PDB file of C-alpha atoms (C1' of nucleotides) in Angstrom:
ATOM      1  CA  MET A1116     129.184 110.458 223.250  1.00  0.00           C
ATOM      2  CA  ILE A1117     125.765 111.588 222.168  1.00  0.00           C
ATOM      3  CA  LEU A1118     124.919 113.691 225.198  1.00  0.00           C
ATOM      4  CA  THR A1119     128.000 115.832 224.801  1.00  0.00           C
ATOM      5  CA  GLU A1120     127.543 116.206 221.071  1.00  0.00           C
ATOM      6  CA  GLY A1121     123.976 117.364 221.524  1.00  0.00           C
ATOM      7  CA  LYS A1122     124.940 119.871 224.135  1.00  0.00           C
ATOM      8  CA  THR A1123     127.798 121.196 222.040  1.00  0.00           C
ATOM      9  CA  LYS A1124     125.559 121.645 219.035  1.00  0.00           C
ATOM     10  CA  HIS A1125     123.011 123.391 221.192  1.00  0.00           C
ATOM     11  CA  ILE A1126     125.544 125.839 222.568  1.00  0.00           C
ATOM     12  CA  GLU A1127     127.098 126.445 219.158  1.00  0.00           C
ATOM     13  CA  CYS A1128     123.683 127.243 217.814  1.00  0.00           C
ATOM     14  CA  LEU A1129     122.984 129.715 220.627  1.00  0.00           C
ATOM     15  CA  GLU A1130     126.317 131.384 220.042  1.00  0.00           C
ATOM     16  CA  GLN A1131     125.256 131.922 216.484  1.00  0.00           C
ATOM     17  CA  MET A1132     121.839 133.253 217.399  1.00  0.00           C
ATOM     18  CA  LEU A1133     122.465 135.709 220.193  1.00  0.00           C
ATOM     19  CA  PRO A1134     124.677 138.177 218.313  1.00  0.00           C
ATOM     20  CA  ILE A1135     122.271 138.070 215.381  1.00  0.00           C
ATOM     21  CA  ARG A1136     119.525 139.127 217.730  1.00  0.00           C
ATOM     22  CA  ASP A1137     121.716 141.881 219.169  1.00  0.00           C
ATOM     23  CA  ALA A1138     122.300 143.218 215.688  1.00  0.00           C
ATOM     24  CA  LEU A1139     118.647 143.022 214.733  1.00  0.00           C
ATOM     25  CA  ASP A1140     117.685 144.873 217.895  1.00  0.00           C
ATOM     26  CA  VAL A1141     119.649 147.830 216.591  1.00  0.00           C
ATOM     27  CA  ILE A1142     118.828 147.800 212.904  1.00  0.00           C
ATOM     28  CA  SER A1143     115.381 146.352 212.541  1.00  0.00           C
ATOM     29  CA  GLY A1144     112.236 148.333 212.025  1.00  0.00           C
ATOM     30  CA  LYS A1145     111.043 150.122 208.925  1.00  0.00           C
ATOM     31  CA  TRP A1146     113.178 153.232 209.128  1.00  0.00           C
ATOM     32  CA  LYS A1147     116.612 153.112 210.763  1.00  0.00           C
ATOM     33  CA  MET A1148     118.609 151.738 207.863  1.00  0.00           C
ATOM     34  CA  LEU A1149     116.827 154.059 205.459  1.00  0.00           C
ATOM     35  CA  ILE A1150     117.641 157.048 207.622  1.00  0.00           C
ATOM     36  CA  LEU A1151     121.249 155.990 207.874  1.00  0.00           C
ATOM     37  CA  THR A1152     121.400 155.538 204.113  1.00  0.00           C
ATOM     38  CA  SER A1153     119.968 159.004 203.636  1.00  0.00           C
ATOM     39  CA  ILE A1154     122.481 160.578 205.987  1.00  0.00           C
ATOM     40  CA  MET A1155     125.345 158.688 204.399  1.00  0.00           C
ATOM     41  CA  HIS A1156     124.249 160.087 201.056  1.00  0.00           C
ATOM     42  CA  GLY A1157     124.807 163.596 202.326  1.00  0.00           C
ATOM     43  CA  ASN A1158     121.444 164.566 203.747  1.00  0.00           C
ATOM     44  CA  ARG A1159     122.105 166.225 207.080  1.00  0.00           C
ATOM     45  CA  ARG A1160     119.172 168.402 208.022  1.00  0.00           C
ATOM     46  CA  PHE A1161     115.882 167.255 209.415  1.00  0.00           C
ATOM     47  CA  LYS A1162     113.847 168.417 206.451  1.00  0.00           C
ATOM     48  CA  GLU A1163     116.348 167.030 203.959  1.00  0.00           C
ATOM     49  CA  ILE A1164     116.217 163.619 205.555  1.00  0.00           C
ATOM     50  CA  GLU A1165     112.456 163.789 205.846  1.00  0.00           C
ATOM     51  CA  THR A1166     111.900 164.593 202.192  1.00  0.00           C
ATOM     52  CA  SER A1167     114.446 162.023 201.040  1.00  0.00           C
ATOM     53  CA  ILE A1168     112.517 159.135 202.565  1.00  0.00           C
ATOM     54  CA  PRO A1169     109.111 158.440 201.069  1.00  0.00           C
ATOM     55  CA  LYS A1170     106.197 158.332 203.513  1.00  0.00           C
ATOM     56  CA  ILE A1171     108.133 158.987 206.658  1.00  0.00           C
ATOM     57  CA  ASN A1172     106.567 161.532 209.000  1.00  0.00           C
ATOM     58  CA  PRO A1173     108.294 163.963 211.353  1.00  0.00           C
ATOM     59  CA  LYS A1174     107.182 162.242 214.522  1.00  0.00           C
ATOM     60  CA  VAL A1175     108.669 158.922 213.514  1.00  0.00           C
ATOM     61  CA  LEU A1176     111.786 160.533 212.123  1.00  0.00           C
ATOM     62  CA  SER A1177     112.350 162.432 215.338  1.00  0.00           C
ATOM     63  CA  LYS A1178     111.987 159.317 217.444  1.00  0.00           C
ATOM     64  CA  GLU A1179     114.244 157.206 215.249  1.00  0.00           C
ATOM     65  CA  LEU A1180     116.932 159.883 215.218  1.00  0.00           C
ATOM     66  CA  LYS A1181     116.921 159.860 219.014  1.00  0.00           C
ATOM     67  CA  ASP A1182     117.198 156.072 219.127  1.00  0.00           C
ATOM     68  CA  MET A1183     120.036 156.136 216.651  1.00  0.00           C
ATOM     69  CA  GLU A1184     121.866 158.777 218.634  1.00  0.00           C
ATOM     70  CA  GLU A1185     121.587 156.584 221.731  1.00  0.00           C
ATOM     71  CA  HIS A1186     123.021 153.690 219.755  1.00  0.00           C
ATOM     72  CA  GLN A1187     125.816 156.006 218.642  1.00  0.00           C
ATOM     73  CA  LEU A1188     125.058 155.636 214.978  1.00  0.00           C
ATOM     74  CA  ILE A1189     124.590 159.349 214.437  1.00  0.00           C
ATOM     75  CA  LYS A1190     125.405 162.593 216.152  1.00  0.00           C
ATOM     76  CA  ARG A1191     123.166 165.617 216.433  1.00  0.00           C
ATOM     77  CA  VAL A1192     125.192 168.759 215.931  1.00  0.00           C
ATOM     78  CA  VAL A1193     123.820 172.188 216.805  1.00  0.00           C
ATOM     79  CA  HIS A1194     125.530 175.079 215.054  1.00  0.00           C
ATOM     80  CA  ASP A1195     125.006 178.069 217.281  1.00  0.00           C
ATOM     81  CA  GLU A1196     124.424 180.582 214.597  1.00  0.00           C
ATOM     82  CA  TYR A1197     121.809 183.114 213.592  1.00  0.00           C
ATOM     83  CA  PRO A1198     119.366 180.819 212.000  1.00  0.00           C
ATOM     84  CA  VAL A1199     120.179 177.987 214.398  1.00  0.00           C
ATOM     85  CA  LEU A1200     121.291 175.159 212.186  1.00  0.00           C
ATOM     86  CA  ILE A1201     120.993 171.528 213.173  1.00  0.00           C
ATOM     87  CA  GLU A1202     122.767 168.702 211.442  1.00  0.00           C
ATOM     88  CA  TYR A1203     122.768 164.954 211.838  1.00  0.00           C
ATOM     89  CA  ILE A1204     125.980 163.249 210.937  1.00  0.00           C
ATOM     90  CA  ALA A1205     126.975 159.605 210.698  1.00  0.00           C
ATOM     91  CA  THR A1206     129.486 158.457 213.304  1.00  0.00           C
ATOM     92  CA  ASP A1207     132.559 156.373 212.610  1.00  0.00           C
ATOM     93  CA  TYR A1208     130.801 153.585 214.457  1.00  0.00           C
ATOM     94  CA  SER A1209     127.879 153.677 212.062  1.00  0.00           C
ATOM     95  CA  ARG A1210     130.312 152.964 209.262  1.00  0.00           C
ATOM     96  CA  THR A1211     130.911 149.533 210.765  1.00  0.00           C
ATOM     97  CA  LEU A1212     127.379 148.801 209.567  1.00  0.00           C
ATOM     98  CA  LYS A1213     128.301 149.404 205.963  1.00  0.00           C
ATOM     99  CA  SER A1214     128.964 145.796 205.079  1.00  0.00           C
ATOM    100  CA  VAL A1215     125.718 144.749 206.713  1.00  0.00           C
ATOM    101  CA  MET A1216     123.910 147.338 204.646  1.00  0.00           C
ATOM    102  CA  MET A1217     125.629 146.248 201.480  1.00  0.00           C
ATOM    103  CA  GLU A1218     124.628 142.652 202.070  1.00  0.00           C
ATOM    104  CA  LEU A1219     121.067 143.672 202.797  1.00  0.00           C
ATOM    105  CA  HIS A1220     121.020 145.751 199.644  1.00  0.00           C
ATOM    106  CA  ALA A1221     122.434 143.002 197.479  1.00  0.00           C
ATOM    107  CA  TRP A1222     120.012 140.462 198.863  1.00  0.00           C
ATOM    108  CA  GLY A1223     117.104 142.865 198.468  1.00  0.00           C
ATOM    109  CA  VAL A1224     117.918 143.483 194.824  1.00  0.00           C
ATOM    110  CA  ASN A1225     118.044 139.767 194.187  1.00  0.00           C
ATOM    111  CA  HIS A1226     114.892 139.110 196.160  1.00  0.00           C
ATOM    112  CA  ARG A1227     112.923 141.705 194.222  1.00  0.00           C
ATOM    113  CA  LYS A1228     114.121 140.117 191.007  1.00  0.00           C
ATOM    114  CA  LYS A1229     112.953 136.735 192.257  1.00  0.00           C
ATOM    115  CA  ILE A1230     109.558 138.004 193.394  1.00  0.00           C
ATOM    116  CA  LEU A1231     108.900 139.846 190.135  1.00  0.00           C
ATOM    117  CA  GLY A1232     110.155 136.920 188.096  1.00  0.00           C
ATOM    118  CA  GLN A1233     107.420 134.679 189.428  1.00  0.00           C
TER     119      GLN A1233
ATOM    120  CA  MET B 250     123.799 172.058 186.865  1.00  0.00           C
ATOM    121  CA  ILE B 251     122.590 171.966 190.441  1.00  0.00           C
ATOM    122  CA  LEU B 252     119.047 170.811 189.771  1.00  0.00           C
ATOM    123  CA  THR B 253     120.213 167.730 187.926  1.00  0.00           C
ATOM    124  CA  GLU B 254     122.833 166.884 190.515  1.00  0.00           C
ATOM    125  CA  GLY B 255     120.279 167.110 193.310  1.00  0.00           C
ATOM    126  CA  LYS B 256     117.840 164.919 191.471  1.00  0.00           C
ATOM    127  CA  THR B 257     120.497 162.341 190.643  1.00  0.00           C
ATOM    128  CA  LYS B 258     121.608 162.150 194.251  1.00  0.00           C
ATOM    129  CA  HIS B 259     118.015 161.795 195.333  1.00  0.00           C
ATOM    130  CA  ILE B 260     117.354 158.921 192.963  1.00  0.00           C
ATOM    131  CA  GLU B 261     120.639 157.208 193.813  1.00  0.00           C
ATOM    132  CA  CYS B 262     119.713 157.397 197.445  1.00  0.00           C
ATOM    133  CA  LEU B 263     116.291 155.870 196.818  1.00  0.00           C
ATOM    134  CA  GLU B 264     117.863 153.081 194.792  1.00  0.00           C
ATOM    135  CA  GLN B 265     119.976 152.298 197.791  1.00  0.00           C
ATOM    136  CA  MET B 266     117.073 152.400 200.222  1.00  0.00           C
ATOM    137  CA  LEU B 267     114.335 150.428 198.539  1.00  0.00           C
ATOM    138  CA  PRO B 268     116.115 147.044 198.307  1.00  0.00           C
ATOM    139  CA  ILE B 269     117.251 147.433 201.913  1.00  0.00           C
ATOM    140  CA  ARG B 270     113.654 147.825 202.917  1.00  0.00           C
ATOM    141  CA  ASP B 271     112.684 144.788 200.833  1.00  0.00           C
ATOM    142  CA  ALA B 272     115.292 142.723 202.625  1.00  0.00           C
ATOM    143  CA  LEU B 273     114.276 143.964 206.040  1.00  0.00           C
ATOM    144  CA  ASP B 274     110.648 143.161 205.309  1.00  0.00           C
ATOM    145  CA  VAL B 275     111.660 139.527 205.033  1.00  0.00           C
ATOM    146  CA  ILE B 276     114.189 139.158 207.820  1.00  0.00           C
ATOM    147  CA  SER B 277     113.244 141.611 210.504  1.00  0.00           C
ATOM    148  CA  GLY B 278     111.415 140.759 213.658  1.00  0.00           C
ATOM    149  CA  LYS B 279     112.672 138.969 216.725  1.00  0.00           C
ATOM    150  CA  TRP B 280     112.533 135.427 215.475  1.00  0.00           C
ATOM    151  CA  LYS B 281     112.997 134.643 211.775  1.00  0.00           C
ATOM    152  CA  MET B 282     116.778 134.707 211.627  1.00  0.00           C
ATOM    153  CA  LEU B 283     116.997 132.746 214.850  1.00  0.00           C
ATOM    154  CA  ILE B 284     114.676 130.089 213.498  1.00  0.00           C
ATOM    155  CA  LEU B 285     116.649 129.888 210.294  1.00  0.00           C
ATOM    156  CA  THR B 286     119.868 129.574 212.274  1.00  0.00           C
ATOM    157  CA  SER B 287     118.352 126.788 214.308  1.00  0.00           C
ATOM    158  CA  ILE B 288     117.218 124.892 211.234  1.00  0.00           C
ATOM    159  CA  MET B 289     120.572 125.374 209.541  1.00  0.00           C
ATOM    160  CA  HIS B 290     122.202 123.868 212.616  1.00  0.00           C
ATOM    161  CA  GLY B 291     120.277 120.666 212.067  1.00  0.00           C
ATOM    162  CA  ASN B 292     117.127 121.170 214.078  1.00  0.00           C
ATOM    163  CA  ARG B 293     114.255 120.009 211.919  1.00  0.00           C
ATOM    164  CA  ARG B 294     111.295 119.170 214.098  1.00  0.00           C
ATOM    165  CA  PHE B 295     108.918 121.613 215.715  1.00  0.00           C
ATOM    166  CA  LYS B 296     109.881 120.694 219.255  1.00  0.00           C
ATOM    167  CA  GLU B 297     113.574 120.685 218.456  1.00  0.00           C
ATOM    168  CA  ILE B 298     113.385 124.161 217.018  1.00  0.00           C
ATOM    169  CA  GLU B 299     111.210 125.336 219.876  1.00  0.00           C
ATOM    170  CA  THR B 300     113.555 124.137 222.581  1.00  0.00           C
ATOM    171  CA  SER B 301     116.619 125.428 220.764  1.00  0.00           C
ATOM    172  CA  ILE B 302     115.410 129.031 220.877  1.00  0.00           C
ATOM    173  CA  PRO B 303     115.125 130.562 224.331  1.00  0.00           C
ATOM    174  CA  LYS B 304     111.764 132.094 225.213  1.00  0.00           C
ATOM    175  CA  ILE B 305     110.002 131.373 221.976  1.00  0.00           C
ATOM    176  CA  ASN B 306     106.491 129.995 222.326  1.00  0.00           C
ATOM    177  CA  PRO B 307     104.664 127.571 220.026  1.00  0.00           C
ATOM    178  CA  LYS B 308     102.176 130.103 218.751  1.00  0.00           C
ATOM    179  CA  VAL B 309     104.850 132.480 217.565  1.00  0.00           C
ATOM    180  CA  LEU B 310     106.981 129.683 216.187  1.00  0.00           C
ATOM    181  CA  SER B 311     104.058 128.306 214.229  1.00  0.00           C
ATOM    182  CA  LYS B 312     103.252 131.684 212.715  1.00  0.00           C
ATOM    183  CA  GLU B 313     106.841 132.471 211.797  1.00  0.00           C
ATOM    184  CA  LEU B 314     107.316 129.083 210.182  1.00  0.00           C
ATOM    185  CA  LYS B 315     104.288 129.779 207.984  1.00  0.00           C
ATOM    186  CA  ASP B 316     105.628 133.199 207.002  1.00  0.00           C
ATOM    187  CA  MET B 317     109.004 131.739 206.208  1.00  0.00           C
ATOM    188  CA  GLU B 318     107.453 129.036 204.078  1.00  0.00           C
ATOM    189  CA  GLU B 319     105.581 131.720 202.116  1.00  0.00           C
ATOM    190  CA  HIS B 320     108.859 133.527 201.595  1.00  0.00           C
ATOM    191  CA  GLN B 321     110.358 130.239 200.428  1.00  0.00           C
ATOM    192  CA  LEU B 322     113.028 130.192 203.080  1.00  0.00           C
ATOM    193  CA  ILE B 323     111.965 126.827 204.442  1.00  0.00           C
ATOM    194  CA  LYS B 324     109.917 123.867 203.402  1.00  0.00           C
ATOM    195  CA  ARG B 325     107.530 121.881 205.582  1.00  0.00           C
ATOM    196  CA  VAL B 326     107.882 118.202 204.820  1.00  0.00           C
ATOM    197  CA  VAL B 327     105.350 115.671 206.029  1.00  0.00           C
ATOM    198  CA  HIS B 328     106.618 112.102 206.214  1.00  0.00           C
ATOM    199  CA  ASP B 329     103.554 109.918 205.911  1.00  0.00           C
ATOM    200  CA  GLU B 330     104.577 107.303 208.357  1.00  0.00           C
ATOM    201  CA  TYR B 331     103.279 105.660 211.478  1.00  0.00           C
ATOM    202  CA  PRO B 332     104.081 108.313 213.921  1.00  0.00           C
ATOM    203  CA  VAL B 333     103.503 111.109 211.404  1.00  0.00           C
ATOM    204  CA  LEU B 334     106.755 112.960 211.255  1.00  0.00           C
ATOM    205  CA  ILE B 335     107.043 116.570 210.234  1.00  0.00           C
ATOM    206  CA  GLU B 336     110.276 118.277 209.312  1.00  0.00           C
ATOM    207  CA  TYR B 337     111.209 121.795 208.415  1.00  0.00           C
ATOM    208  CA  ILE B 338     114.122 122.123 206.073  1.00  0.00           C
ATOM    209  CA  ALA B 339     116.054 125.107 204.761  1.00  0.00           C
ATOM    210  CA  THR B 340     115.627 125.768 201.055  1.00  0.00           C
ATOM    211  CA  ASP B 341     118.425 126.536 198.644  1.00  0.00           C
ATOM    212  CA  TYR B 342     117.032 130.026 198.453  1.00  0.00           C
ATOM    213  CA  SER B 343     117.438 130.523 202.183  1.00  0.00           C
ATOM    214  CA  ARG B 344     121.132 129.846 201.752  1.00  0.00           C
ATOM    215  CA  THR B 345     121.397 133.065 199.779  1.00  0.00           C
ATOM    216  CA  LEU B 346     120.815 134.742 203.147  1.00  0.00           C
ATOM    217  CA  LYS B 347     123.953 133.225 204.615  1.00  0.00           C
ATOM    218  CA  SER B 348     126.198 136.176 203.952  1.00  0.00           C
ATOM    219  CA  VAL B 349     123.623 138.543 205.397  1.00  0.00           C
ATOM    220  CA  MET B 350     123.481 136.382 208.488  1.00  0.00           C
ATOM    221  CA  MET B 351     127.233 136.245 208.760  1.00  0.00           C
ATOM    222  CA  GLU B 352     127.480 140.013 208.577  1.00  0.00           C
ATOM    223  CA  LEU B 353     124.761 140.410 211.173  1.00  0.00           C
ATOM    224  CA  HIS B 354     126.518 137.932 213.404  1.00  0.00           C
ATOM    225  CA  ALA B 355     129.895 139.611 213.059  1.00  0.00           C
ATOM    226  CA  TRP B 356     128.438 143.024 213.709  1.00  0.00           C
ATOM    227  CA  GLY B 357     126.466 141.734 216.683  1.00  0.00           C
ATOM    228  CA  VAL B 358     129.569 140.222 218.275  1.00  0.00           C
ATOM    229  CA  ASN B 359     131.402 143.492 217.871  1.00  0.00           C
ATOM    230  CA  HIS B 360     128.461 145.517 219.116  1.00  0.00           C
ATOM    231  CA  ARG B 361     128.127 143.461 222.257  1.00  0.00           C
ATOM    232  CA  LYS B 362     131.822 143.934 222.907  1.00  0.00           C
ATOM    233  CA  LYS B 363     131.401 147.665 222.502  1.00  0.00           C
ATOM    234  CA  ILE B 364     128.340 147.860 224.761  1.00  0.00           C
ATOM    235  CA  LEU B 365     129.975 145.787 227.500  1.00  0.00           C
ATOM    236  CA  GLY B 366     133.216 147.701 227.202  1.00  0.00           C
ATOM    237  CA  GLN B 367     131.495 150.907 228.209  1.00  0.00           C
TER     238      GLN B 367
ATOM    239  C1'  DC C 585     102.654 192.333 209.658  1.00  0.00           C
ATOM    240  C1'  DA C 586     101.068 188.203 207.126  1.00  0.00           C
ATOM    241  C1'  DT C 587     103.200 184.168 205.209  1.00  0.00           C
ATOM    242  C1'  DA C 588     106.194 180.577 205.171  1.00  0.00           C
ATOM    243  C1'  DC C 589     110.176 177.682 206.373  1.00  0.00           C
ATOM    244  C1'  DC C 590     112.726 174.993 210.073  1.00  0.00           C
ATOM    245  C1'  DG C 591     112.867 171.556 213.670  1.00  0.00           C
ATOM    246  C1'  DC C 592     110.398 169.620 215.856  1.00  0.00           C
ATOM    247  C1'  DT C 593     106.161 168.152 219.677  1.00  0.00           C
ATOM    248  C1'  DT C 594     101.486 166.898 221.169  1.00  0.00           C
ATOM    249  C1'  DA C 595      97.288 164.399 221.278  1.00  0.00           C
ATOM    250  C1'  DC C 596      94.988 160.861 219.479  1.00  0.00           C
ATOM    251  C1'  DG C 597      94.261 156.952 217.003  1.00  0.00           C
ATOM    252  C1'  DT C 598      95.230 152.141 214.468  1.00  0.00           C
ATOM    253  C1'  DT C 599      97.793 148.016 213.392  1.00  0.00           C
ATOM    254  C1'  DA C 600     100.709 144.480 214.134  1.00  0.00           C
ATOM    255  C1'  DA C 601     103.914 141.965 216.918  1.00  0.00           C
ATOM    256  C1'  DG C 602     104.401 139.297 220.511  1.00  0.00           C
ATOM    257  C1'  DG C 603     103.053 136.852 224.981  1.00  0.00           C
ATOM    258  C1'  DT C 604     100.127 133.524 228.286  1.00  0.00           C
ATOM    259  C1'  DA C 605      97.537 129.712 229.273  1.00  0.00           C
ATOM    260  C1'  DA C 606      94.903 126.248 228.206  1.00  0.00           C
ATOM    261  C1'  DC C 607      93.529 122.747 225.171  1.00  0.00           C
ATOM    262  C1'  DT C 608      93.107 119.436 221.011  1.00  0.00           C
ATOM    263  C1'  DG C 609      93.815 115.076 218.356  1.00  0.00           C
ATOM    264  C1'  DC C 610      97.020 111.675 217.619  1.00  0.00           C
ATOM    265  C1'  DT C 611     100.628 108.175 219.233  1.00  0.00           C
ATOM    266  C1'  DT C 612     103.498 105.548 222.130  1.00  0.00           C
ATOM    267  C1'  DA C 613     105.157 104.191 226.720  1.00  0.00           C
ATOM    268  C1'  DC C 614     104.399 102.422 231.390  1.00  0.00           C
TER     269       DC C 614
ATOM    270  C1'  DG D1293      94.014 103.186 231.090  1.00  0.00           C
ATOM    271  C1'  DT D1294      96.763 106.943 232.620  1.00  0.00           C
ATOM    272  C1'  DA D1295     100.502 109.652 231.496  1.00  0.00           C
ATOM    273  C1'  DA D1296     103.429 111.906 228.386  1.00  0.00           C
ATOM    274  C1'  DG D1297     105.225 113.476 223.894  1.00  0.00           C
ATOM    275  C1'  DC D1298     104.330 115.613 219.306  1.00  0.00           C
ATOM    276  C1'  DA D1299     102.597 119.365 216.433  1.00  0.00           C
ATOM    277  C1'  DG D1300     100.339 122.484 216.824  1.00  0.00           C
ATOM    278  C1'  DT D1301      95.564 125.782 217.733  1.00  0.00           C
ATOM    279  C1'  DT D1302      92.455 128.888 220.262  1.00  0.00           C
ATOM    280  C1'  DA D1303      91.056 132.761 222.884  1.00  0.00           C
ATOM    281  C1'  DC D1304      92.533 136.532 225.109  1.00  0.00           C
ATOM    282  C1'  DC D1305      95.639 140.341 226.348  1.00  0.00           C
ATOM    283  C1'  DT D1306      99.653 143.733 226.418  1.00  0.00           C
ATOM    284  C1'  DT D1307     103.017 146.390 224.265  1.00  0.00           C
ATOM    285  C1'  DA D1308     105.188 148.780 220.880  1.00  0.00           C
ATOM    286  C1'  DA D1309     105.402 150.450 216.271  1.00  0.00           C
ATOM    287  C1'  DC D1310     103.564 153.330 213.239  1.00  0.00           C
ATOM    288  C1'  DG D1311     100.332 156.881 211.345  1.00  0.00           C
ATOM    289  C1'  DT D1312      97.430 161.510 211.083  1.00  0.00           C
ATOM    290  C1'  DA D1313      96.655 166.084 211.957  1.00  0.00           C
ATOM    291  C1'  DA D1314      97.486 169.990 214.082  1.00  0.00           C
ATOM    292  C1'  DG D1315     100.311 173.274 216.329  1.00  0.00           C
ATOM    293  C1'  DC D1316     104.425 175.802 218.469  1.00  0.00           C
ATOM    294  C1'  DG D1317     108.454 178.945 218.950  1.00  0.00           C
ATOM    295  C1'  DG D1318     111.853 180.809 216.379  1.00  0.00           C
ATOM    296  C1'  DT D1319     113.650 183.182 211.976  1.00  0.00           C
ATOM    297  C1'  DA D1320     113.405 185.358 207.397  1.00  0.00           C
ATOM    298  C1'  DT D1321     110.903 187.013 203.557  1.00  0.00           C
ATOM    299  C1'  DG D1322     107.731 190.114 200.847  1.00  0.00           C
TER     300       DG D1322
END
DNA sequence: CATACCGCTTACGTTAAGGTAACTGCTTAC
DNA sequence: GTAAGCAGTTACCTTAACGTAAGCGGTATG
């Protein structure tokens, strides 16, 4: 029955698309995955993260860090000491993004090779 | 030697970040991965793709299709027949994105579960 | 006590992404 | 011959992302 088949395909397709959009809502933009990479590499302090990412500026970094905290990808930790120390750390939840990041990285490496090879 | 270690870490971190940015340059935005999903599900014609993606409009679809053709993710095929028929088809190259899309999808499903569960 | 570092914020742009509505040229259907 | 479908385009507008430059309150350093 063609009508049913069409509808099924349509719904299947939507079920594929919507979670992809949900994921992209969280990770897309120029900076978030770079910031997460930086933090996962051991950079914890604002200045450390800032200098580890080429061309980022403090305003953008500040805003992205807030977004990422809302999405529970990082946690802002204030150490109440003499020179007040602030650290950003990756949450366990953010580690669920690791395979996404690895796939992005692998594809990016290949893509760059393809672009340069032309 | 601390200086060397710091520099190595820094470079390692950059080598992780730059390909991720390259990949995101190609796939990010609200629509590209949805369009690719639609095409991979068998939608080939402009109207088919348009109606398969909620809330997209023809202007945006047209622009994204052009971008994606430039990036060699799809091919626009004109069938020179009586009612001129135009089809968009996924390239072999676009299929290299499949694992990225699967990871995004899986993460998105999980993320939605987490958001709703709160 | 000037200078500089840290973790930002503020004010003020610019650019790009995305949206709305209407319309075009072509074809076929009633 | 009017209406409707296809594959878009055009003009116009809003929103959000991103960028620049400067500064601020605190601490520590010479």
